[in-house]
Short mmCIF file of C-alpha atoms and ligand atoms in Angstrom, two decimals:
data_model
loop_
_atom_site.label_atom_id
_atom_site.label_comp_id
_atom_site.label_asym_id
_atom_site.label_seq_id
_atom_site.Cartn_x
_atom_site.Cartn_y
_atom_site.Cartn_z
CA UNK A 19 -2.74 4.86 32.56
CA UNK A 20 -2.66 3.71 28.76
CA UNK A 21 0.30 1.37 28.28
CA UNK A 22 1.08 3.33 24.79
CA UNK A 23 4.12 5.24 24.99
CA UNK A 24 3.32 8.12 23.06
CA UNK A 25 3.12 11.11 25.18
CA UNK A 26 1.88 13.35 22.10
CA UNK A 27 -2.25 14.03 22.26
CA UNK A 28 -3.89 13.51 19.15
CA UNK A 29 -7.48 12.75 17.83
CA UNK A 30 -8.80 9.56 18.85
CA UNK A 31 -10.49 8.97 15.62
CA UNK A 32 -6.89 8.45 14.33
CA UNK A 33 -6.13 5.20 16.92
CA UNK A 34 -5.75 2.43 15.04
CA UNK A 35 -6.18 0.22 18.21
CA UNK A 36 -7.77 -2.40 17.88
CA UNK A 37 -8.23 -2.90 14.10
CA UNK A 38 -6.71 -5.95 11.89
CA UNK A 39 -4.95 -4.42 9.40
CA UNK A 40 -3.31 -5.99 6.45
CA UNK A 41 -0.86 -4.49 3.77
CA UNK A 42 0.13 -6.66 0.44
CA UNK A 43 3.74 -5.83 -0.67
CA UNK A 44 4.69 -5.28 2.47
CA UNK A 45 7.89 -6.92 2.92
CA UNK A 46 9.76 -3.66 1.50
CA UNK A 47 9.15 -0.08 -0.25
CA UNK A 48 6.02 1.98 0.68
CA UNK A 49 4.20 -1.47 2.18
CA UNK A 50 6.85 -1.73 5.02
CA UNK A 51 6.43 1.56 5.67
CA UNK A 52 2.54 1.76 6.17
CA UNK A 53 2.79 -1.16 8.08
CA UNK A 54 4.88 0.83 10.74
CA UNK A 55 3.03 3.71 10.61
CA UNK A 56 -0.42 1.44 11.20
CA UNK A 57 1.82 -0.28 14.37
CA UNK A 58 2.92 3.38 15.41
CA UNK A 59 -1.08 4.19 15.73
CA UNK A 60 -1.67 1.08 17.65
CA UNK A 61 -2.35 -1.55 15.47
CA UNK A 62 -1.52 -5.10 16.97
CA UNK A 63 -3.19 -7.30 14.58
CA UNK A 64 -1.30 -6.71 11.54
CA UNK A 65 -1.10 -9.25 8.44
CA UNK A 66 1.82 -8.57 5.77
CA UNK A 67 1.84 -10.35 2.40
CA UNK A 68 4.28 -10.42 -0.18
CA UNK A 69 5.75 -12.85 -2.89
CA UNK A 70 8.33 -14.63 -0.66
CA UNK A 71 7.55 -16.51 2.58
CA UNK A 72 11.91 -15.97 3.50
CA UNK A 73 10.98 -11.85 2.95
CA UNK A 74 7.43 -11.88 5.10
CA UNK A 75 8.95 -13.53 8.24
CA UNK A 76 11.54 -11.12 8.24
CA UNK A 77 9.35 -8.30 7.86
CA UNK A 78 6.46 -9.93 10.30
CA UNK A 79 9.91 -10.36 12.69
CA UNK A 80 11.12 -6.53 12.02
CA UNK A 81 8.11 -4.88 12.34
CA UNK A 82 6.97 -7.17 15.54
CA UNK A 83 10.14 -5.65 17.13
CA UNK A 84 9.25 -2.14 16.20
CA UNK A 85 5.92 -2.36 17.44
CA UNK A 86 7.29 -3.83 20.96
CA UNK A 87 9.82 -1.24 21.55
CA UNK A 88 7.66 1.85 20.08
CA UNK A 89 4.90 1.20 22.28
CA UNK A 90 6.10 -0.39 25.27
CA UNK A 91 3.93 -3.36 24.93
CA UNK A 92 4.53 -6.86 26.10
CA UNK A 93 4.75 -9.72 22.97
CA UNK A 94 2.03 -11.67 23.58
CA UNK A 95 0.01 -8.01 23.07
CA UNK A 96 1.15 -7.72 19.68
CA UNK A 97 0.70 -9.99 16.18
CA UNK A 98 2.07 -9.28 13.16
CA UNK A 99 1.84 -12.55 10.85
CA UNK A 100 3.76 -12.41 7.47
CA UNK A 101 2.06 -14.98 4.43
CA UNK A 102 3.84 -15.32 1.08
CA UNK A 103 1.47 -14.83 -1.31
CA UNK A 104 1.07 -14.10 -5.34
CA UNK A 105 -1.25 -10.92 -5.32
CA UNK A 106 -1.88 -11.96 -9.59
CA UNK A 107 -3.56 -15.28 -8.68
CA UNK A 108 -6.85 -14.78 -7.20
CA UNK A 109 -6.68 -18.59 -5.25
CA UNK A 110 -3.57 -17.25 -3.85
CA UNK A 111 -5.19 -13.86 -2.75
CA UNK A 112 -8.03 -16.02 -1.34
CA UNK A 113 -6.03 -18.28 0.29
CA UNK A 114 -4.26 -15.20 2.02
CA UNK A 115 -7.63 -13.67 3.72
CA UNK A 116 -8.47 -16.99 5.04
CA UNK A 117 -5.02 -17.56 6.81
CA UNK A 118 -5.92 -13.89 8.24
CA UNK A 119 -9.87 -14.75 9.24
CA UNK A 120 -8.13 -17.48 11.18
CA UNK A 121 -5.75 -16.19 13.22
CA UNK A 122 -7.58 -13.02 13.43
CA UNK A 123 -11.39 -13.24 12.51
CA UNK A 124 -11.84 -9.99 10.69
CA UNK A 125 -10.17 -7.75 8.84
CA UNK A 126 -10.52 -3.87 8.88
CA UNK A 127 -8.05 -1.88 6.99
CA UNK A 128 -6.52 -3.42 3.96
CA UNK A 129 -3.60 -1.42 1.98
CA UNK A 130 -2.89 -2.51 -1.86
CA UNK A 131 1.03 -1.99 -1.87
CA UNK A 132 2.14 -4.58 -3.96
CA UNK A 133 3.48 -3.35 -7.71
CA UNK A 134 5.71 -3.81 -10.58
CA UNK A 135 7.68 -1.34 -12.44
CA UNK A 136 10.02 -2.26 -15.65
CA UNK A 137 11.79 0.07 -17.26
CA UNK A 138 11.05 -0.88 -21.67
CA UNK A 139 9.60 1.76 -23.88
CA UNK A 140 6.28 1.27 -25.46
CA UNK A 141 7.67 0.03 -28.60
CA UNK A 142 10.07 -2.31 -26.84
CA UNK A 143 7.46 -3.73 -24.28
CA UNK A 144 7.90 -7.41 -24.34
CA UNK A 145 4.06 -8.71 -24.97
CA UNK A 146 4.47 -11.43 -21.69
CA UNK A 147 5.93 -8.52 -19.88
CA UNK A 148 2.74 -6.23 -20.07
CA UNK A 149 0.57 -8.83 -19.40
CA UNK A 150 2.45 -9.60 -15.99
CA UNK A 151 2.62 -6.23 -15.51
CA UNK A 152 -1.56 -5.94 -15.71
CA UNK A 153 -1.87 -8.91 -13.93
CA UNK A 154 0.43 -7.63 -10.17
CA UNK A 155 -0.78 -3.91 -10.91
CA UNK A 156 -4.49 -3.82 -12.24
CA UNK A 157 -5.72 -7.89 -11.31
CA UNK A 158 -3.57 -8.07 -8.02
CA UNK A 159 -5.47 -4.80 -6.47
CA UNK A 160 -8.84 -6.17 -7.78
CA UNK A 161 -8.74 -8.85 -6.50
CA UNK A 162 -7.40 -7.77 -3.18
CA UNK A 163 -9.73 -5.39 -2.96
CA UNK A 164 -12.73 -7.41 -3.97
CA UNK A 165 -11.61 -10.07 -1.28
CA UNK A 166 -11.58 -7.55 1.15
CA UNK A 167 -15.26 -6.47 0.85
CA UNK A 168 -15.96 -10.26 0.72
CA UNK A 169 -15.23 -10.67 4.46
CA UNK A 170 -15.65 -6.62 5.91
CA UNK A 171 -19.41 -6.86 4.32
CA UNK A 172 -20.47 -9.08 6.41
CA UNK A 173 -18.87 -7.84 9.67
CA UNK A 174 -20.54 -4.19 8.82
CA UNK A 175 -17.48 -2.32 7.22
CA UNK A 176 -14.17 -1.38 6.91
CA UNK A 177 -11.46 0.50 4.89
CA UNK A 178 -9.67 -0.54 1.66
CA UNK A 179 -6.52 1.70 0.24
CA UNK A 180 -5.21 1.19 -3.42
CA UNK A 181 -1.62 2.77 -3.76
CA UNK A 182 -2.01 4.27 -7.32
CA UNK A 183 0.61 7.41 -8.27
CA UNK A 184 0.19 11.10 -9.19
CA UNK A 185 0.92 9.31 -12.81
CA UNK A 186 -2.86 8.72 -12.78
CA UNK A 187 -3.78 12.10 -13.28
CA UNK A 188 -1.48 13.08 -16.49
CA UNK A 189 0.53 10.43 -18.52
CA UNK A 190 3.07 13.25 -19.17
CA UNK A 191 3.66 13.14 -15.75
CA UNK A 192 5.23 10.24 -15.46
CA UNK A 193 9.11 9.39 -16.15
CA UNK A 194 8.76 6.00 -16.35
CA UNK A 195 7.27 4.25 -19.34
CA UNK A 196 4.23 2.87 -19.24
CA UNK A 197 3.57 3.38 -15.44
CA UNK A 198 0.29 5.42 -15.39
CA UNK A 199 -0.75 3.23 -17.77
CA UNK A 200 -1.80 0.83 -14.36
CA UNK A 201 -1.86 3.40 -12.10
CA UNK A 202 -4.94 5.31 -13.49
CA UNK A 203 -6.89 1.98 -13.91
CA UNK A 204 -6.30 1.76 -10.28
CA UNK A 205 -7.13 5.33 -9.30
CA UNK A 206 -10.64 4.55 -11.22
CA UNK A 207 -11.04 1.31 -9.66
CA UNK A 208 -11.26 2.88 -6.40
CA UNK A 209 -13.66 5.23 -7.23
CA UNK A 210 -15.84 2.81 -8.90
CA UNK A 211 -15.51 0.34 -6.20
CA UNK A 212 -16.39 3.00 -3.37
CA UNK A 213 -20.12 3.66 -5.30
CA UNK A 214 -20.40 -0.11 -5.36
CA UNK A 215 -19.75 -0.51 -1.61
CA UNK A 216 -20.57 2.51 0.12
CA UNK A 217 -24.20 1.19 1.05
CA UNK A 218 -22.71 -1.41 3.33
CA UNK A 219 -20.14 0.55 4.89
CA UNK A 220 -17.04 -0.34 2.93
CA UNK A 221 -15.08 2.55 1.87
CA UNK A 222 -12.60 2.76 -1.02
CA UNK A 223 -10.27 5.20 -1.71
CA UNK A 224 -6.77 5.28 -3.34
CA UNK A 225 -3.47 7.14 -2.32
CA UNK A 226 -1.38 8.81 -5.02
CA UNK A 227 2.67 8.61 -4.48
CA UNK A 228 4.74 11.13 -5.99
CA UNK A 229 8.34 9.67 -7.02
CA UNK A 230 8.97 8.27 -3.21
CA UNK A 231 13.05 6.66 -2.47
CA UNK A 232 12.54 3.01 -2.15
CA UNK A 233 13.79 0.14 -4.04
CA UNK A 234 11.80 0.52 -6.72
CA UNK A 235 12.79 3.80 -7.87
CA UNK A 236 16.60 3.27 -6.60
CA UNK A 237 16.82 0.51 -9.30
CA UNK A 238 15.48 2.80 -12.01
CA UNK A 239 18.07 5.83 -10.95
CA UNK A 240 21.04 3.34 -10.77
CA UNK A 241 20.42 2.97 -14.98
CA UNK A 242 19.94 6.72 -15.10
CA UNK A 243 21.41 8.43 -12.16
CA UNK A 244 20.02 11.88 -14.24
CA UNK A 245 16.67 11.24 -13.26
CA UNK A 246 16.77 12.26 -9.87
CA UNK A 247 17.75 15.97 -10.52
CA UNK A 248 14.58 15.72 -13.07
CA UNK A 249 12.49 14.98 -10.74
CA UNK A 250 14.05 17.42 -7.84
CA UNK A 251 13.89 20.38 -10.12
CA UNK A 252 9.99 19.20 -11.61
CA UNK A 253 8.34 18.71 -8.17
CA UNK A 254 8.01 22.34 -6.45
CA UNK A 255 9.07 21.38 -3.03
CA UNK A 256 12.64 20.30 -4.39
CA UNK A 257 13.29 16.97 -2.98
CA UNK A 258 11.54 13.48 -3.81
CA UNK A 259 9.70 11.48 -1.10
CA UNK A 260 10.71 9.57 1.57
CA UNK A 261 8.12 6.71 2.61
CA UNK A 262 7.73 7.83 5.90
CA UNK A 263 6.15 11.31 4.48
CA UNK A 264 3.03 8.82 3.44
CA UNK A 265 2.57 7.62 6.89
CA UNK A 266 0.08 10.38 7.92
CA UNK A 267 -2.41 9.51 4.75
CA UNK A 268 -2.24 6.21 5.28
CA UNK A 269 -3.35 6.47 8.40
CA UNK A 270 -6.13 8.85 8.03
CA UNK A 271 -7.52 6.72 5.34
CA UNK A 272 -7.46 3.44 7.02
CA UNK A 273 -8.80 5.10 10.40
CA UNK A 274 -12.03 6.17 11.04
CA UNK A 275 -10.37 9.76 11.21
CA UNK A 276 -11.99 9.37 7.50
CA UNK A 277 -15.03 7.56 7.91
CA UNK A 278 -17.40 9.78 5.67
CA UNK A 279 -14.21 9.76 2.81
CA UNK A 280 -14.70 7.14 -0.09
CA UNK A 281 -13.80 6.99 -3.55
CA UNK A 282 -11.08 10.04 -2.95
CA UNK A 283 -7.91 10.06 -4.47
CA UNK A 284 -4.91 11.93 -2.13
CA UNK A 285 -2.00 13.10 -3.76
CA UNK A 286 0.72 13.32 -1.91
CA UNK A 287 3.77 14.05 -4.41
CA UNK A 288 5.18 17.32 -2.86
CA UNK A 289 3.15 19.62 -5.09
CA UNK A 290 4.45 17.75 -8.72
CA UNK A 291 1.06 17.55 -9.86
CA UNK A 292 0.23 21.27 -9.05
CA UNK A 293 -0.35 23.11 -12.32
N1 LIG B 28 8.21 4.37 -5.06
C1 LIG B 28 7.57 5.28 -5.77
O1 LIG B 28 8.12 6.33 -6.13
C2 LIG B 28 6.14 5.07 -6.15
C3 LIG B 28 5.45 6.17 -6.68
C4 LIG B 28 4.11 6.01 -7.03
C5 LIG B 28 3.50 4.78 -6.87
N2 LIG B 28 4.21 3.72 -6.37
C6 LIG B 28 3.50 2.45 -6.24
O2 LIG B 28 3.55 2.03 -4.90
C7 LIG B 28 3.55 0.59 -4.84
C8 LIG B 28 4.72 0.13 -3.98
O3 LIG B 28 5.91 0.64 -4.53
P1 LIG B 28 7.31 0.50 -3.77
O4 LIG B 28 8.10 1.69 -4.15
O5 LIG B 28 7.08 0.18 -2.35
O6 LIG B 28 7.91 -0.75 -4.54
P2 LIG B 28 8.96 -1.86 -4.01
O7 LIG B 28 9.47 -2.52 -5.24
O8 LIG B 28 9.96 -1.26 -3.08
O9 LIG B 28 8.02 -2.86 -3.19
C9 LIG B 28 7.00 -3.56 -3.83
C10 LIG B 28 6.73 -4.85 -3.06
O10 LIG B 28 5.70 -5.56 -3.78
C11 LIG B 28 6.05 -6.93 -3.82
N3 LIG B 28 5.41 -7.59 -4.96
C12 LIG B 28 5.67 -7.43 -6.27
N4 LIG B 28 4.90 -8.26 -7.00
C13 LIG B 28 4.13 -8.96 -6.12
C14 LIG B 28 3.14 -9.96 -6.27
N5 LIG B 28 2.79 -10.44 -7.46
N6 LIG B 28 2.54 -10.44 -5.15
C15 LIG B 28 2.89 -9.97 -3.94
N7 LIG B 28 3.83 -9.03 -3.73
C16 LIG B 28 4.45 -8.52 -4.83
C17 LIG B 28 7.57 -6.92 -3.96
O11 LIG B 28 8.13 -8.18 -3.60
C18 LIG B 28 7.96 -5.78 -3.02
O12 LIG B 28 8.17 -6.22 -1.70
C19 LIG B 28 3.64 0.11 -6.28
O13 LIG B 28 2.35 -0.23 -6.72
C20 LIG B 28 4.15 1.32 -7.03
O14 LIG B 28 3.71 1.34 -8.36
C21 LIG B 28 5.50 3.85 -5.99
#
């Protein structure tokens, strides 16, 4: 009898049992979340990166915890490893994957979580401020990404997931200023990656949040509290997301549940982009 506690059948090309899985941003927000959605499927190799090594150990800590008392397994059965890291400098990107080849030895399914959002017009954008904001949203994924096919090449595959928004598909769909102005770069990025990888098995695709409740967008509604009822009323199933309503994309594209899907964008924004 399977020590896994779930006592719901499901397709076992959703498992993720027995892949390495690691998730950049993950301290927080949407990252967190995919991170316990990868340990619900039976991940127990798991990697988390974000900026602060005080925020990843207590996210490695949380999410070790989860895993234990979701699936009934006993601690030395499960590893989830938290590394501060900078996703905007490549050596500290590079440094990351190595500290995961060695306590793990490969990597499978990587999720690009990490991202900025500031809240200044166009006109207003501080010049420093849009070149940070290139550097976490458009440089960080690239070279996470790029880092990633570095080690799965070699060991025959794997799956990489950039978090881009529904903002990708229509500026005018966006709220926040400036935001699809990264988040289409990375929707093409994972297209164009995908074509460049396919041939030795690594597949790219991206995943395209609607407005989702985490800390993020909390910070922009407590400066305009209005907002929310904007987006309610604009998105046809009346409600914005919550991060556990990404889980089941997340999963499918970092399991081999999609293994002939690559360079796909999936919305999941609870119909806002429908037109
Ligand atoms: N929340 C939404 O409504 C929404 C919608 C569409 C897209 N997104 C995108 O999803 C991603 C995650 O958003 P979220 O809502 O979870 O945000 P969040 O602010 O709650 O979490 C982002 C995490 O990224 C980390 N981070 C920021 N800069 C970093 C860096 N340089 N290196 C490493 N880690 C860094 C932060 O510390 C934080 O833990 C972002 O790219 C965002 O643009 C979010």
């Amino acid at each position: 009898m399977s020590p896994w506690a779930s006592p719901v059948p499901t397709l076992p090309c959703f498992s993720m049992q027995g892949k390495v899985c690691m998730v950049t941003g993950a301290a927080r927000g949407l990252g967190f979340e995919f991170c316990r959605a990868f340990l619900q499927s039976g991940c127990t190799s798991l990697a988390i990166l974000d900026l602060k090594d005080s925020d990843c150990r207590d996210a490695a800590k949380e999410l070790s915890t989860y895993a234990l008392d979701t699936n009934g397994l006993q601690k030395k059965e499960v590893q989830v490893i938290g590394i501060e890291c900078d996703m905007s400098s490549e050596a500290s990107v590079q440094n990351a994957y190595e500290k995961v080849m060695d306590t793990f030895g490969r990597i499978d399914s990587v999720v690009a979580s990490a991202g900025i959002v500031e809240n200044y017009s166009a006109l207003d954008y501080p010049a420093d401020r849009v070149k940070r904001l290139y550097d976490v949203n458009v440089h960080g994924v690239f070279f996470t990404a790029r880092e990633a096919a570095r080690h799965m090449i070699p060991q025959g595959g794997g799956s990489i997931i950039l978090v881009s928004s529904m903002s990708a598909n229509a500026s005018s769909l966006s709220s926040i200023p400036l935001f699809p102005l990264t988040s289409s770069p990375v929707k093409h990025m994972a297209a164009s990656l995908a074509v460049e990888w396919a041939k030795d098995g690594v597949r790219v695709n991206s995943l395209s949040p609607g407005y989702m409740l985490t800390k993020l967008t909390k910070s922009l509604l407590e400066k305009n509290p209005d907002l929310k009822k904007t987006w309610e009323s604009l998105t046809p199933m009346g409600r914005m997301g919550e991060p556990e309503d990404l889980a089941g994309a997340i999963v499918f594209l970092a399991s081999d549940a999609s293994k002939f899907v690559t360079g796909s964008e999936i919305r999941v924004d609870g119909g806002y982009c429908i037109v």
